[in-house]
Amino acid sequence: MFPEVESLIDLDGYPVHELDRGAGRAMVEAARRTFDDTSLVVLDGFLRPAAVRRITEQSLADAARQGYRFTGSNNVYLGTEPTAGRSAELDRTYTKTTPAFDRIDSTSPLKALYGWEPLAQFIEAVVGRPVHRSADPLGAVTVHLHHDGDEQDWHFDVSEYTVVLHLHAPQAGGVLQYVPRSRTQLTQNHRALREIAAGRRHALTRDLPTVPGTFVLHAGRVSMHRVTPVHGPDPRISATLSYNISPGLRLNEYTRRLYFGRDR
Ligand SMILES: O=C(O)CCC(=O)C(=O)O
Ligand SMILES: [Fe+2]
């Protein structure tokens, strides 16, 4: 159905289309162990260089034409914890340009990847439960461009799982920092949450630099994370594909307005 998808991925290194054969099975086993241990799976060189170039060029064009640019602050819970999230000290800095799902070209390889069944099956095998693509008209698949000085500060995602594809690296900064499976602990320990939000490094904080072609699967709803400020003339570009544990789920209005400047 999506013949081009097979040319986007290094299927020799990552046989996601053959999960029930030897190499595919071994890959899933390894990814599953890593996900259990760290809340995250990183596959270097997952996208082929030509695919990275093509998606990057298209993303720059989509962003220049109709990317939404936001500067302000976001709540760490993105509207998913109405009471705990009301404190102004948990509102964090947020500046980036995001073309929404409906502004990403319909021929984009990102949409083909999202619709490709073997990728969804791989994610299910790694996280160990059924997953469903997001039904959000704006946020199901999104591109993020961080220019010099841009960042996305600490937050928990609305979606349960997110695939992040690294497309372009900045000269410096733009690191994904995350505190694995920290939601319950930090929601019960407001002081620790405030300290991380205020910039103090938590003992469990991990760093993931941006390397084009890399596939990242992470449990963004339970792992607090941020993208550190980007420095230099080259933007950091990433794309996110969102998954939930129930069908038909969407972002909330707060997050749609924050990310895209509109609710639909
Ligand atoms: O670009 C990334 O690495 C992650 C972006 C992110 O956390 C988000 O959009 O919620
Ligand atoms: Fe996120």
JSON list of C-alpha atoms in Angstrom, two decimals, residues 2-192:
[
{"chain": "A", "resi": 2, "resn": "PHE", "atom": "CA", "xyz": [2.89, 2.33, 0.73]},
{"chain": "A", "resi": 3, "resn": "PRO", "atom": "CA", "xyz": [5.59, 0.98, -1.61]},
{"chain": "A", "resi": 4, "resn": "GLU", "atom": "CA", "xyz": [7.78, 4.02, -1.04]},
{"chain": "A", "resi": 5, "resn": "VAL", "atom": "CA", "xyz": [8.05, 3.42, 2.69]},
{"chain": "A", "resi": 6, "resn": "GLU", "atom": "CA", "xyz": [10.42, 0.53, 2.14]},
{"chain": "A", "resi": 7, "resn": "SER", "atom": "CA", "xyz": [12.87, 2.87, 0.44]},
{"chain": "A", "resi": 8, "resn": "LEU", "atom": "CA", "xyz": [12.83, 5.33, 3.33]},
{"chain": "A", "resi": 9, "resn": "ILE", "atom": "CA", "xyz": [14.03, 2.94, 6.03]},
{"chain": "A", "resi": 10, "resn": "ASP", "atom": "CA", "xyz": [17.28, 1.00, 6.35]},
{"chain": "A", "resi": 11, "resn": "LEU", "atom": "CA", "xyz": [15.42, -2.32, 6.40]},
{"chain": "A", "resi": 12, "resn": "ASP", "atom": "CA", "xyz": [18.66, -4.31, 6.31]},
{"chain": "A", "resi": 13, "resn": "GLY", "atom": "CA", "xyz": [19.68, -2.85, 9.65]},
{"chain": "A", "resi": 14, "resn": "TYR", "atom": "CA", "xyz": [16.13, -2.59, 11.04]},
{"chain": "A", "resi": 15, "resn": "PRO", "atom": "CA", "xyz": [13.85, -5.25, 9.49]},
{"chain": "A", "resi": 16, "resn": "VAL", "atom": "CA", "xyz": [10.61, -3.84, 10.91]},
{"chain": "A", "resi": 17, "resn": "HIS", "atom": "CA", "xyz": [8.71, -5.49, 8.05]},
{"chain": "A", "resi": 18, "resn": "GLU", "atom": "CA", "xyz": [9.79, -8.99, 9.15]},
{"chain": "A", "resi": 19, "resn": "LEU", "atom": "CA", "xyz": [9.17, -9.08, 12.87]},
{"chain": "A", "resi": 20, "resn": "ASP", "atom": "CA", "xyz": [8.49, -12.80, 12.99]},
{"chain": "A", "resi": 21, "resn": "ARG", "atom": "CA", "xyz": [11.80, -13.80, 11.36]},
{"chain": "A", "resi": 22, "resn": "GLY", "atom": "CA", "xyz": [15.18, -14.20, 13.04]},
{"chain": "A", "resi": 23, "resn": "ALA", "atom": "CA", "xyz": [16.72, -10.74, 12.63]},
{"chain": "A", "resi": 24, "resn": "GLY", "atom": "CA", "xyz": [13.39, -8.95, 13.11]},
{"chain": "A", "resi": 25, "resn": "ARG", "atom": "CA", "xyz": [12.62, -10.95, 16.22]},
{"chain": "A", "resi": 26, "resn": "ALA", "atom": "CA", "xyz": [16.05, -10.25, 17.70]},
{"chain": "A", "resi": 27, "resn": "MET", "atom": "CA", "xyz": [15.63, -6.53, 16.98]},
{"chain": "A", "resi": 28, "resn": "VAL", "atom": "CA", "xyz": [12.27, -6.44, 18.76]},
{"chain": "A", "resi": 29, "resn": "GLU", "atom": "CA", "xyz": [13.65, -8.32, 21.76]},
{"chain": "A", "resi": 30, "resn": "ALA", "atom": "CA", "xyz": [16.54, -5.87, 22.11]},
{"chain": "A", "resi": 31, "resn": "ALA", "atom": "CA", "xyz": [14.30, -2.84, 21.62]},
{"chain": "A", "resi": 32, "resn": "ARG", "atom": "CA", "xyz": [11.80, -4.16, 24.12]},
{"chain": "A", "resi": 33, "resn": "ARG", "atom": "CA", "xyz": [14.44, -4.66, 26.80]},
{"chain": "A", "resi": 34, "resn": "THR", "atom": "CA", "xyz": [15.81, -1.17, 26.21]},
{"chain": "A", "resi": 35, "resn": "PHE", "atom": "CA", "xyz": [12.33, 0.35, 26.34]},
{"chain": "A", "resi": 36, "resn": "ASP", "atom": "CA", "xyz": [11.57, -1.44, 29.60]},
{"chain": "A", "resi": 37, "resn": "ASP", "atom": "CA", "xyz": [14.86, -0.28, 31.12]},
{"chain": "A", "resi": 38, "resn": "THR", "atom": "CA", "xyz": [15.00, 3.28, 29.86]},
{"chain": "A", "resi": 39, "resn": "SER", "atom": "CA", "xyz": [11.47, 4.23, 28.62]},
{"chain": "A", "resi": 40, "resn": "LEU", "atom": "CA", "xyz": [13.01, 4.95, 25.24]},
{"chain": "A", "resi": 41, "resn": "VAL", "atom": "CA", "xyz": [14.39, 3.19, 22.14]},
{"chain": "A", "resi": 42, "resn": "VAL", "atom": "CA", "xyz": [16.95, 4.84, 19.85]},
{"chain": "A", "resi": 43, "resn": "LEU", "atom": "CA", "xyz": [17.66, 3.41, 16.38]},
{"chain": "A", "resi": 44, "resn": "ASP", "atom": "CA", "xyz": [20.57, 5.23, 14.70]},
{"chain": "A", "resi": 45, "resn": "GLY", "atom": "CA", "xyz": [20.47, 5.47, 10.93]},
{"chain": "A", "resi": 46, "resn": "PHE", "atom": "CA", "xyz": [16.87, 4.25, 10.75]},
{"chain": "A", "resi": 47, "resn": "LEU", "atom": "CA", "xyz": [15.95, 6.65, 7.94]},
{"chain": "A", "resi": 48, "resn": "ARG", "atom": "CA", "xyz": [18.11, 6.48, 4.85]},
{"chain": "A", "resi": 49, "resn": "PRO", "atom": "CA", "xyz": [20.08, 9.68, 4.06]},
{"chain": "A", "resi": 50, "resn": "ALA", "atom": "CA", "xyz": [18.02, 10.39, 0.93]},
{"chain": "A", "resi": 51, "resn": "ALA", "atom": "CA", "xyz": [14.82, 10.14, 2.99]},
{"chain": "A", "resi": 52, "resn": "VAL", "atom": "CA", "xyz": [16.24, 12.48, 5.63]},
{"chain": "A", "resi": 53, "resn": "ARG", "atom": "CA", "xyz": [17.10, 15.03, 2.93]},
{"chain": "A", "resi": 54, "resn": "ARG", "atom": "CA", "xyz": [13.70, 14.76, 1.28]},
{"chain": "A", "resi": 55, "resn": "ILE", "atom": "CA", "xyz": [11.70, 15.10, 4.50]},
{"chain": "A", "resi": 56, "resn": "THR", "atom": "CA", "xyz": [13.92, 17.97, 5.68]},
{"chain": "A", "resi": 57, "resn": "GLU", "atom": "CA", "xyz": [13.46, 19.93, 2.47]},
{"chain": "A", "resi": 58, "resn": "GLN", "atom": "CA", "xyz": [9.72, 19.35, 2.50]},
{"chain": "A", "resi": 59, "resn": "SER", "atom": "CA", "xyz": [9.51, 20.32, 6.18]},
{"chain": "A", "resi": 60, "resn": "LEU", "atom": "CA", "xyz": [11.36, 23.59, 5.56]},
{"chain": "A", "resi": 61, "resn": "ALA", "atom": "CA", "xyz": [9.00, 24.35, 2.69]},
{"chain": "A", "resi": 62, "resn": "ASP", "atom": "CA", "xyz": [5.88, 23.46, 4.71]},
{"chain": "A", "resi": 63, "resn": "ALA", "atom": "CA", "xyz": [7.12, 25.56, 7.65]},
{"chain": "A", "resi": 64, "resn": "ALA", "atom": "CA", "xyz": [7.96, 28.56, 5.46]},
{"chain": "A", "resi": 65, "resn": "ARG", "atom": "CA", "xyz": [4.53, 28.45, 3.84]},
{"chain": "A", "resi": 66, "resn": "GLN", "atom": "CA", "xyz": [2.33, 27.65, 6.82]},
{"chain": "A", "resi": 67, "resn": "GLY", "atom": "CA", "xyz": [4.25, 26.82, 9.95]},
{"chain": "A", "resi": 68, "resn": "TYR", "atom": "CA", "xyz": [2.82, 28.27, 13.13]},
{"chain": "A", "resi": 69, "resn": "ARG", "atom": "CA", "xyz": [5.35, 30.04, 15.32]},
{"chain": "A", "resi": 70, "resn": "PHE", "atom": "CA", "xyz": [4.67, 30.32, 19.02]},
{"chain": "A", "resi": 71, "resn": "THR", "atom": "CA", "xyz": [6.57, 32.21, 21.69]},
{"chain": "A", "resi": 72, "resn": "GLY", "atom": "CA", "xyz": [5.42, 32.02, 25.27]},
{"chain": "A", "resi": 73, "resn": "SER", "atom": "CA", "xyz": [5.08, 29.35, 27.89]},
{"chain": "A", "resi": 74, "resn": "ASN", "atom": "CA", "xyz": [3.53, 25.93, 28.22]},
{"chain": "A", "resi": 75, "resn": "ASN", "atom": "CA", "xyz": [2.29, 24.14, 31.28]},
{"chain": "A", "resi": 76, "resn": "VAL", "atom": "CA", "xyz": [4.32, 21.02, 32.13]},
{"chain": "A", "resi": 77, "resn": "TYR", "atom": "CA", "xyz": [1.18, 18.86, 32.03]},
{"chain": "A", "resi": 78, "resn": "LEU", "atom": "CA", "xyz": [-0.12, 20.34, 28.77]},
{"chain": "A", "resi": 79, "resn": "GLY", "atom": "CA", "xyz": [-3.58, 20.60, 30.28]},
{"chain": "A", "resi": 80, "resn": "THR", "atom": "CA", "xyz": [-3.81, 16.95, 31.34]},
{"chain": "A", "resi": 81, "resn": "GLU", "atom": "CA", "xyz": [-3.69, 17.60, 35.13]},
{"chain": "A", "resi": 82, "resn": "PRO", "atom": "CA", "xyz": [-6.13, 20.47, 35.62]},
{"chain": "A", "resi": 83, "resn": "THR", "atom": "CA", "xyz": [-5.45, 20.99, 39.33]},
{"chain": "A", "resi": 84, "resn": "ALA", "atom": "CA", "xyz": [-1.76, 20.21, 39.70]},
{"chain": "A", "resi": 85, "resn": "GLY", "atom": "CA", "xyz": [-0.99, 22.06, 36.50]},
{"chain": "A", "resi": 86, "resn": "ARG", "atom": "CA", "xyz": [-2.47, 25.40, 37.45]},
{"chain": "A", "resi": 87, "resn": "SER", "atom": "CA", "xyz": [0.59, 26.78, 39.19]},
{"chain": "A", "resi": 88, "resn": "ALA", "atom": "CA", "xyz": [2.27, 29.55, 37.18]},
{"chain": "A", "resi": 89, "resn": "GLU", "atom": "CA", "xyz": [5.71, 28.40, 38.27]},
{"chain": "A", "resi": 90, "resn": "LEU", "atom": "CA", "xyz": [5.14, 25.28, 36.17]},
{"chain": "A", "resi": 91, "resn": "ASP", "atom": "CA", "xyz": [4.68, 27.30, 33.00]},
{"chain": "A", "resi": 92, "resn": "ARG", "atom": "CA", "xyz": [7.77, 26.82, 30.89]},
{"chain": "A", "resi": 93, "resn": "THR", "atom": "CA", "xyz": [9.38, 28.57, 27.94]},
{"chain": "A", "resi": 94, "resn": "TYR", "atom": "CA", "xyz": [8.34, 27.43, 24.51]},
{"chain": "A", "resi": 95, "resn": "THR", "atom": "CA", "xyz": [9.43, 28.78, 21.13]},
{"chain": "A", "resi": 96, "resn": "LYS", "atom": "CA", "xyz": [9.31, 26.82, 17.92]},
{"chain": "A", "resi": 97, "resn": "THR", "atom": "CA", "xyz": [7.71, 26.58, 14.51]},
{"chain": "A", "resi": 98, "resn": "THR", "atom": "CA", "xyz": [5.31, 23.74, 13.86]},
{"chain": "A", "resi": 99, "resn": "PRO", "atom": "CA", "xyz": [3.46, 22.87, 10.67]},
{"chain": "A", "resi": 100, "resn": "ALA", "atom": "CA", "xyz": [0.35, 20.93, 11.81]},
{"chain": "A", "resi": 101, "resn": "PHE", "atom": "CA", "xyz": [-0.81, 17.65, 10.30]},
{"chain": "A", "resi": 102, "resn": "ASP", "atom": "CA", "xyz": [-3.16, 19.38, 7.88]},
{"chain": "A", "resi": 103, "resn": "ARG", "atom": "CA", "xyz": [-0.34, 21.69, 6.70]},
{"chain": "A", "resi": 104, "resn": "ILE", "atom": "CA", "xyz": [2.08, 18.87, 5.97]},
{"chain": "A", "resi": 105, "resn": "ASP", "atom": "CA", "xyz": [2.05, 17.95, 2.30]},
{"chain": "A", "resi": 106, "resn": "SER", "atom": "CA", "xyz": [-0.18, 14.93, 1.65]},
{"chain": "A", "resi": 107, "resn": "THR", "atom": "CA", "xyz": [2.64, 13.28, -0.30]},
{"chain": "A", "resi": 108, "resn": "SER", "atom": "CA", "xyz": [5.00, 13.59, 2.68]},
{"chain": "A", "resi": 109, "resn": "PRO", "atom": "CA", "xyz": [6.92, 10.42, 3.54]},
{"chain": "A", "resi": 110, "resn": "LEU", "atom": "CA", "xyz": [5.99, 11.17, 7.16]},
{"chain": "A", "resi": 111, "resn": "LYS", "atom": "CA", "xyz": [2.34, 10.47, 6.41]},
{"chain": "A", "resi": 112, "resn": "ALA", "atom": "CA", "xyz": [3.28, 7.31, 4.50]},
{"chain": "A", "resi": 113, "resn": "LEU", "atom": "CA", "xyz": [5.37, 6.12, 7.46]},
{"chain": "A", "resi": 114, "resn": "TYR", "atom": "CA", "xyz": [2.56, 6.85, 9.89]},
{"chain": "A", "resi": 115, "resn": "GLY", "atom": "CA", "xyz": [0.09, 4.84, 7.84]},
{"chain": "A", "resi": 116, "resn": "TRP", "atom": "CA", "xyz": [2.47, 1.92, 7.30]},
{"chain": "A", "resi": 117, "resn": "GLU", "atom": "CA", "xyz": [1.13, -1.01, 9.29]},
{"chain": "A", "resi": 118, "resn": "PRO", "atom": "CA", "xyz": [4.50, -2.72, 10.01]},
{"chain": "A", "resi": 119, "resn": "LEU", "atom": "CA", "xyz": [5.70, 0.39, 11.88]},
{"chain": "A", "resi": 120, "resn": "ALA", "atom": "CA", "xyz": [2.63, 0.34, 14.14]},
{"chain": "A", "resi": 121, "resn": "GLN", "atom": "CA", "xyz": [3.14, -3.39, 14.70]},
{"chain": "A", "resi": 122, "resn": "PHE", "atom": "CA", "xyz": [6.78, -2.80, 15.63]},
{"chain": "A", "resi": 123, "resn": "ILE", "atom": "CA", "xyz": [5.74, -0.19, 18.20]},
{"chain": "A", "resi": 124, "resn": "GLU", "atom": "CA", "xyz": [3.14, -2.57, 19.67]},
{"chain": "A", "resi": 125, "resn": "ALA", "atom": "CA", "xyz": [5.73, -5.30, 19.94]},
{"chain": "A", "resi": 126, "resn": "VAL", "atom": "CA", "xyz": [8.15, -2.97, 21.72]},
{"chain": "A", "resi": 127, "resn": "VAL", "atom": "CA", "xyz": [5.73, -1.40, 24.19]},
{"chain": "A", "resi": 128, "resn": "GLY", "atom": "CA", "xyz": [3.93, -4.72, 24.73]},
{"chain": "A", "resi": 129, "resn": "ARG", "atom": "CA", "xyz": [0.36, -3.51, 24.20]},
{"chain": "A", "resi": 130, "resn": "PRO", "atom": "CA", "xyz": [-1.93, -2.48, 21.33]},
{"chain": "A", "resi": 131, "resn": "VAL", "atom": "CA", "xyz": [-1.39, 1.08, 20.11]},
{"chain": "A", "resi": 132, "resn": "HIS", "atom": "CA", "xyz": [-3.61, 3.34, 18.02]},
{"chain": "A", "resi": 133, "resn": "ARG", "atom": "CA", "xyz": [-2.72, 6.27, 15.84]},
{"chain": "A", "resi": 134, "resn": "SER", "atom": "CA", "xyz": [-3.89, 9.63, 17.14]},
{"chain": "A", "resi": 135, "resn": "ALA", "atom": "CA", "xyz": [-7.18, 10.96, 15.78]},
{"chain": "A", "resi": 136, "resn": "ASP", "atom": "CA", "xyz": [-6.02, 14.56, 16.24]},
{"chain": "A", "resi": 137, "resn": "PRO", "atom": "CA", "xyz": [-6.53, 16.58, 13.04]},
{"chain": "A", "resi": 138, "resn": "LEU", "atom": "CA", "xyz": [-3.56, 18.85, 13.84]},
{"chain": "A", "resi": 139, "resn": "GLY", "atom": "CA", "xyz": [-1.17, 16.93, 16.06]},
{"chain": "A", "resi": 140, "resn": "ALA", "atom": "CA", "xyz": [-1.19, 13.31, 14.89]},
{"chain": "A", "resi": 141, "resn": "VAL", "atom": "CA", "xyz": [1.99, 13.94, 12.88]},
{"chain": "A", "resi": 142, "resn": "THR", "atom": "CA", "xyz": [3.89, 17.18, 13.41]},
{"chain": "A", "resi": 143, "resn": "VAL", "atom": "CA", "xyz": [7.16, 18.75, 12.34]},
{"chain": "A", "resi": 144, "resn": "HIS", "atom": "CA", "xyz": [9.14, 20.86, 14.84]},
{"chain": "A", "resi": 145, "resn": "LEU", "atom": "CA", "xyz": [11.67, 23.49, 13.80]},
{"chain": "A", "resi": 146, "resn": "HIS", "atom": "CA", "xyz": [13.82, 25.04, 16.50]},
{"chain": "A", "resi": 147, "resn": "HIS", "atom": "CA", "xyz": [15.86, 28.02, 15.30]},
{"chain": "A", "resi": 148, "resn": "ASP", "atom": "CA", "xyz": [18.66, 29.83, 17.14]},
{"chain": "A", "resi": 149, "resn": "GLY", "atom": "CA", "xyz": [17.45, 30.46, 20.69]},
{"chain": "A", "resi": 150, "resn": "ASP", "atom": "CA", "xyz": [14.30, 28.28, 20.40]},
{"chain": "A", "resi": 151, "resn": "GLU", "atom": "CA", "xyz": [13.50, 25.59, 22.93]},
{"chain": "A", "resi": 152, "resn": "GLN", "atom": "CA", "xyz": [10.67, 23.51, 24.23]},
{"chain": "A", "resi": 153, "resn": "ASP", "atom": "CA", "xyz": [10.79, 23.41, 27.97]},
{"chain": "A", "resi": 154, "resn": "TRP", "atom": "CA", "xyz": [9.81, 20.59, 30.33]},
{"chain": "A", "resi": 155, "resn": "HIS", "atom": "CA", "xyz": [6.50, 18.83, 29.79]},
{"chain": "A", "resi": 156, "resn": "PHE", "atom": "CA", "xyz": [4.66, 15.51, 29.72]},
{"chain": "A", "resi": 157, "resn": "ASP", "atom": "CA", "xyz": [3.05, 14.73, 26.36]},
{"chain": "A", "resi": 158, "resn": "VAL", "atom": "CA", "xyz": [-0.69, 14.29, 25.92]},
{"chain": "A", "resi": 159, "resn": "SER", "atom": "CA", "xyz": [-0.12, 11.19, 23.75]},
{"chain": "A", "resi": 160, "resn": "GLU", "atom": "CA", "xyz": [1.06, 7.99, 25.37]},
{"chain": "A", "resi": 161, "resn": "TYR", "atom": "CA", "xyz": [3.88, 7.13, 22.94]},
{"chain": "A", "resi": 162, "resn": "THR", "atom": "CA", "xyz": [5.68, 9.24, 20.41]},
{"chain": "A", "resi": 163, "resn": "VAL", "atom": "CA", "xyz": [8.07, 8.37, 17.64]},
{"chain": "A", "resi": 164, "resn": "VAL", "atom": "CA", "xyz": [10.53, 11.22, 17.11]},
{"chain": "A", "resi": 165, "resn": "LEU", "atom": "CA", "xyz": [12.47, 11.25, 13.84]},
{"chain": "A", "resi": 166, "resn": "HIS", "atom": "CA", "xyz": [15.61, 13.38, 13.86]},
{"chain": "A", "resi": 167, "resn": "LEU", "atom": "CA", "xyz": [15.96, 15.25, 10.57]},
{"chain": "A", "resi": 168, "resn": "HIS", "atom": "CA", "xyz": [18.46, 18.06, 11.03]},
{"chain": "A", "resi": 169, "resn": "ALA", "atom": "CA", "xyz": [20.93, 18.84, 13.82]},
{"chain": "A", "resi": 170, "resn": "PRO", "atom": "CA", "xyz": [21.82, 22.31, 15.11]},
{"chain": "A", "resi": 171, "resn": "GLN", "atom": "CA", "xyz": [25.41, 23.41, 15.77]},
{"chain": "A", "resi": 172, "resn": "ALA", "atom": "CA", "xyz": [24.81, 23.17, 19.50]},
{"chain": "A", "resi": 173, "resn": "GLY", "atom": "CA", "xyz": [21.98, 22.50, 21.94]},
{"chain": "A", "resi": 174, "resn": "GLY", "atom": "CA", "xyz": [18.69, 20.95, 20.89]},
{"chain": "A", "resi": 175, "resn": "VAL", "atom": "CA", "xyz": [19.22, 17.97, 23.17]},
{"chain": "A", "resi": 176, "resn": "LEU", "atom": "CA", "xyz": [16.23, 15.87, 24.22]},
{"chain": "A", "resi": 177, "resn": "GLN", "atom": "CA", "xyz": [16.48, 15.65, 28.00]},
{"chain": "A", "resi": 178, "resn": "TYR", "atom": "CA", "xyz": [14.14, 13.24, 29.74]},
{"chain": "A", "resi": 179, "resn": "VAL", "atom": "CA", "xyz": [13.45, 11.81, 33.17]},
{"chain": "A", "resi": 180, "resn": "PRO", "atom": "CA", "xyz": [12.32, 8.22, 32.51]},
{"chain": "A", "resi": 181, "resn": "ARG", "atom": "CA", "xyz": [8.82, 7.28, 33.73]},
{"chain": "A", "resi": 182, "resn": "SER", "atom": "CA", "xyz": [8.80, 10.13, 36.23]},
{"chain": "A", "resi": 183, "resn": "ARG", "atom": "CA", "xyz": [5.17, 11.25, 36.09]},
{"chain": "A", "resi": 184, "resn": "THR", "atom": "CA", "xyz": [3.79, 9.52, 39.16]},
{"chain": "A", "resi": 185, "resn": "GLN", "atom": "CA", "xyz": [6.83, 10.27, 41.27]},
{"chain": "A", "resi": 186, "resn": "LEU", "atom": "CA", "xyz": [7.02, 13.94, 40.27]},
{"chain": "A", "resi": 187, "resn": "THR", "atom": "CA", "xyz": [3.29, 14.53, 40.57]},
{"chain": "A", "resi": 188, "resn": "GLN", "atom": "CA", "xyz": [3.53, 13.30, 44.15]},
{"chain": "A", "resi": 189, "resn": "ASN", "atom": "CA", "xyz": [6.70, 15.29, 44.82]},
{"chain": "A", "resi": 190, "resn": "HIS", "atom": "CA", "xyz": [5.83, 18.80, 43.80]},
{"chain": "A", "resi": 191, "resn": "ARG", "atom": "CA", "xyz": [9.11, 20.20, 45.06]},
{"chain": "A", "resi": 192, "resn": "ALA", "atom": "CA", "xyz": [11.17, 17.91, 42.81]}
]
